[in-house]
XYZ file of C-alpha atoms in Angstrom:
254
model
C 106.385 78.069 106.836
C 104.283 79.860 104.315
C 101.744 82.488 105.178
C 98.538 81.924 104.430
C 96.599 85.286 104.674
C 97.862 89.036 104.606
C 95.751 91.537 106.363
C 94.831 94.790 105.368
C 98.259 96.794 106.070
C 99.961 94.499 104.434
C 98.160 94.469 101.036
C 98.241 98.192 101.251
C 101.520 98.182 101.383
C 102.789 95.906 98.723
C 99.687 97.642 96.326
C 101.942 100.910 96.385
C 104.877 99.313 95.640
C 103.113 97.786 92.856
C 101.615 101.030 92.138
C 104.567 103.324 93.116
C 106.397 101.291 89.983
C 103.020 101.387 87.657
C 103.592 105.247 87.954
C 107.293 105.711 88.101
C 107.127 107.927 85.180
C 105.019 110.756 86.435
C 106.163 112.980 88.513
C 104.289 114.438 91.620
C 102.607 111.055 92.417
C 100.974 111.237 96.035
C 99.834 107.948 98.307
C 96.944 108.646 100.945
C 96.545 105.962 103.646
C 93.868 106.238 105.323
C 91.795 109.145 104.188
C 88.380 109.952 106.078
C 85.760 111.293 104.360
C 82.251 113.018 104.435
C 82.960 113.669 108.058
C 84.461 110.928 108.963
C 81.580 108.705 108.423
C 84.329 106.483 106.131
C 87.637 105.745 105.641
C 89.339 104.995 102.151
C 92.036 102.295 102.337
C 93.877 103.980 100.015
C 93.790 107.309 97.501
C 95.884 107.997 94.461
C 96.494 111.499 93.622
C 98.132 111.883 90.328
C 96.089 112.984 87.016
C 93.074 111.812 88.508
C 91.707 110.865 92.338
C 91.505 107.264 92.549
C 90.526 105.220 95.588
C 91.330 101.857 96.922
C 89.323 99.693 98.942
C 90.952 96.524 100.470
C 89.122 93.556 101.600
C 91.410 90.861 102.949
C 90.407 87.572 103.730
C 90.251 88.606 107.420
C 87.669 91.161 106.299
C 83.892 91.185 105.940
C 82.252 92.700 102.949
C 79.061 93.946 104.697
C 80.218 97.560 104.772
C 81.320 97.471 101.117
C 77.747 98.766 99.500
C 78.053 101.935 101.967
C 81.442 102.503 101.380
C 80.857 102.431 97.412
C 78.250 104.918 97.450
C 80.291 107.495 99.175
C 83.466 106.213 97.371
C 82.408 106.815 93.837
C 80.676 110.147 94.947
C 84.028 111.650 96.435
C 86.721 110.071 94.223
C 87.052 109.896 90.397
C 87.580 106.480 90.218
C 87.274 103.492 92.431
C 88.563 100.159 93.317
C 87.929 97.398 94.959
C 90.913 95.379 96.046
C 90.350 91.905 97.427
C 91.501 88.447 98.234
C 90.245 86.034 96.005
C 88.091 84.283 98.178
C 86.130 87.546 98.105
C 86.262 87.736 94.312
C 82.912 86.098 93.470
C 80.847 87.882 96.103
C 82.498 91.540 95.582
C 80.972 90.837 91.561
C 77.507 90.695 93.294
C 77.829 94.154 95.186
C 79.898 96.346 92.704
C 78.493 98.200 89.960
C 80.041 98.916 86.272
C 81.581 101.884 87.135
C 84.033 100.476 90.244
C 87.050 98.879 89.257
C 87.941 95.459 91.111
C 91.192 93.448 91.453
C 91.989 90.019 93.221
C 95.270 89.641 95.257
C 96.736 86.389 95.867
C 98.861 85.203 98.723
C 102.042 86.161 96.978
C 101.098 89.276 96.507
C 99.551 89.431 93.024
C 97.273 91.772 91.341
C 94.777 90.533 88.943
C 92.526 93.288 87.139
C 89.366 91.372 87.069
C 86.978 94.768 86.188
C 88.176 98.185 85.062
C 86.910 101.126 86.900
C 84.833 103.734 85.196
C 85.798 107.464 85.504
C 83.389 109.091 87.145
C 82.602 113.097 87.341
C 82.175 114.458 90.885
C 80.882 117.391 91.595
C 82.698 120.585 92.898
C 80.941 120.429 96.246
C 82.733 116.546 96.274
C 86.128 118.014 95.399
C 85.685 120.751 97.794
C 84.782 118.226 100.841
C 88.576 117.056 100.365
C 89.845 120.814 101.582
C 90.688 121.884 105.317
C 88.895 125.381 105.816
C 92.274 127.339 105.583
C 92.857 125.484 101.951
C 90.002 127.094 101.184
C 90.889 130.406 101.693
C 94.079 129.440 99.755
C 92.012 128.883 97.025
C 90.236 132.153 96.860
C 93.030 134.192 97.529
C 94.732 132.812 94.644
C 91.631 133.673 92.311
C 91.402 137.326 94.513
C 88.379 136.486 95.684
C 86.929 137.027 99.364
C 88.121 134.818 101.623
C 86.200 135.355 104.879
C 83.148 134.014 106.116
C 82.810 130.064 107.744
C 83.476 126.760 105.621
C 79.872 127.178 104.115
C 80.114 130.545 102.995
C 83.913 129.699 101.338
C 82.596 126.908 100.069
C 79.275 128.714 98.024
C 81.880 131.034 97.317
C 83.924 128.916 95.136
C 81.129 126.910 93.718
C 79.621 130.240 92.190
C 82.847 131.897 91.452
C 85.113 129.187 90.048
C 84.783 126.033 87.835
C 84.643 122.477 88.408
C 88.508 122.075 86.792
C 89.891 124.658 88.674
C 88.690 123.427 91.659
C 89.524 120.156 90.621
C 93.501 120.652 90.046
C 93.577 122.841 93.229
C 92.530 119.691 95.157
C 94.727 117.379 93.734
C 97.621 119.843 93.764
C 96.713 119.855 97.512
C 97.162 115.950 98.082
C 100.385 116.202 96.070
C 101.514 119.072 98.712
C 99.855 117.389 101.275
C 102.213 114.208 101.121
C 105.190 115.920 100.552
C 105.323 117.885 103.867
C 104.355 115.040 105.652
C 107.089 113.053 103.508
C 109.622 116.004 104.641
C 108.482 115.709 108.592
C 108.961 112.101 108.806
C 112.569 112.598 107.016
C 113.179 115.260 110.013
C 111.493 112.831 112.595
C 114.209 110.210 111.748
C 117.164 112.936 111.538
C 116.312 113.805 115.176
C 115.759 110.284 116.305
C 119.308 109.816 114.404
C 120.830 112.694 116.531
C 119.333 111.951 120.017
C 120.972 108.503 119.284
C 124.195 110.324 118.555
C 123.777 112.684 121.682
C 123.563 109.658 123.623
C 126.597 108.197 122.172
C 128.725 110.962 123.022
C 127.522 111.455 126.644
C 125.690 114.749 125.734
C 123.254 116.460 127.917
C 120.059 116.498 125.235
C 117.940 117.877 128.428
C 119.984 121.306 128.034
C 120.675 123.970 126.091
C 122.720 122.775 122.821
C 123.319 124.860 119.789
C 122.061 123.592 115.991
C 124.402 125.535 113.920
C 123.335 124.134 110.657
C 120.759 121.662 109.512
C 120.751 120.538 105.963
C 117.742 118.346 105.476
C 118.492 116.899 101.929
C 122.047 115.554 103.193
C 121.292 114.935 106.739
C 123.973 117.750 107.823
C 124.437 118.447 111.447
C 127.110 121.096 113.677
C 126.207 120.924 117.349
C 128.007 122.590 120.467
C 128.274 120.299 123.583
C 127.104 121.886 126.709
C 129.984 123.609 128.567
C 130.689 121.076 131.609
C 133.235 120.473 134.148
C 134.613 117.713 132.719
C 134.099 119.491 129.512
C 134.755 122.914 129.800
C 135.794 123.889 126.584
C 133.414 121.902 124.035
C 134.302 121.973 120.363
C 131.460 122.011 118.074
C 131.074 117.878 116.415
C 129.980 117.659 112.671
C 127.722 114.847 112.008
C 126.571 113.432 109.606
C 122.983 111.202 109.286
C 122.812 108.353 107.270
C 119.112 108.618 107.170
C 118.738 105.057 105.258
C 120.454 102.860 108.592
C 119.724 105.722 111.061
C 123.149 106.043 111.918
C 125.338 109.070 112.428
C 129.089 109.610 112.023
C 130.824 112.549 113.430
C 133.380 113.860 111.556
């Protein structure tokens, strides 16, 4: 039976695959899901962080478009570019609410993107691109222009908005999403290689609750020595090499 409607997650998710492809040539392309801004007053569906700060906003047909106007004029004052993305029953209506400058594309039940309006680039100010940064990102910043860095997120902030210009600040912050992504990229990869390992530790009988020696961990390949706990029915333990097949979760001790 075919499915009639996608919700939000699930348009997100096939957009950056489409997207994910669209930029397979650059390098250093981040994905935000999620991203709260202006103190968490709103949410963006979706940010792209490449060359430029582009946000998506998804309206499935399970959504209402009364928030929309709101969440446009904080949108297109925090992000370069913006786009609406919506089911095509929405299509018509979304036209009435959007101005020239947002983008808008329709998504059909299989999944396809139609680019109905391109979005105009728009140029935010530093205060904007600042309003991205944790407090300690801040500092970052300044430190790496030698510049004080002490004083609350008000004074950093005035700081940099006297001291440095709107395209340094500007490829700081998107350098930060980029970074941003990757270590939480690297701790999901390590999330799975422990889940992986507990599974293992269970397979072999091993006491995870006690002490157990990591002798190596290679994150790239998924590398593992361990060192049973000495027991009575195991009272000399030899160390097992395993290694995580991080695709299938499995792990095979060699």
């Amino acid at each position: 039976m075919t499915k009639k409607t996608m919700n939000e997650n699930e348009i997100r998710e096939i957009l950056i695959s489409f997207l994910s492809k669209k930029y397979s040539d650059e390098a250093d392309v981040a994905f935000i899901k999620e991203l709260f801004i202006e103190q968490f007053k709103q949410r963006a569906d979706l940010v792209l962080a490449n060359g430029k700060l582009v946000t998506y906003e998804i309206k499935s047909e399970l959504d209402s478009l009364n928030r929309l106007p709101a969440q446009l004029e904080s949108y297109t004052k925090h992000f370069e570019e913006t786009i609406v993305v919506c089911a095509e029953k929405h299509v018509e209506k979304v036209k009435e609410i959007i101005g020239l400058e947002v983008g808008l594309w329709a998504v059909n039940i299989k999944g396809e993107f139609k680019a109905i309006q391109k979005p105009k680039k728009i140029k935010i100010t530093k205060l904007s691109w600042l309003s991205h940064l944790p407090v300690d990102e801040l500092r970052v910043l300044l430190k790496q222009y030698s510049f004080t860095r002490s004083g609350n997120r008000d004074t950093l902030t005035q700081t940099i908005v006297q001291k440095l210009s709107c395209n340094q600040v500007r490829e700081y912050v998107l350098d930060y999403f980029k970074r941003r992504e990757q270590k939480i990229s690297l701790l999901k990869t390590r999330r799975l290689e422990t889940k992986s390992l507990n599974n293992e530790y269970k397979r072999l009988n091993i006491d995870n609750s006690k002490t157990i020696s990591v002798h190596s961990m290679e994150t790239n390949t998924g590398s593992y020595t361990v060192l049973p706990r000495k027991t009575s029915n195991n009272p000399n333990p030899v160390p097992l090499h395993i290694h995580l097949n991080q695709e299938l979760d499995l792990a095979t001790v060699q």
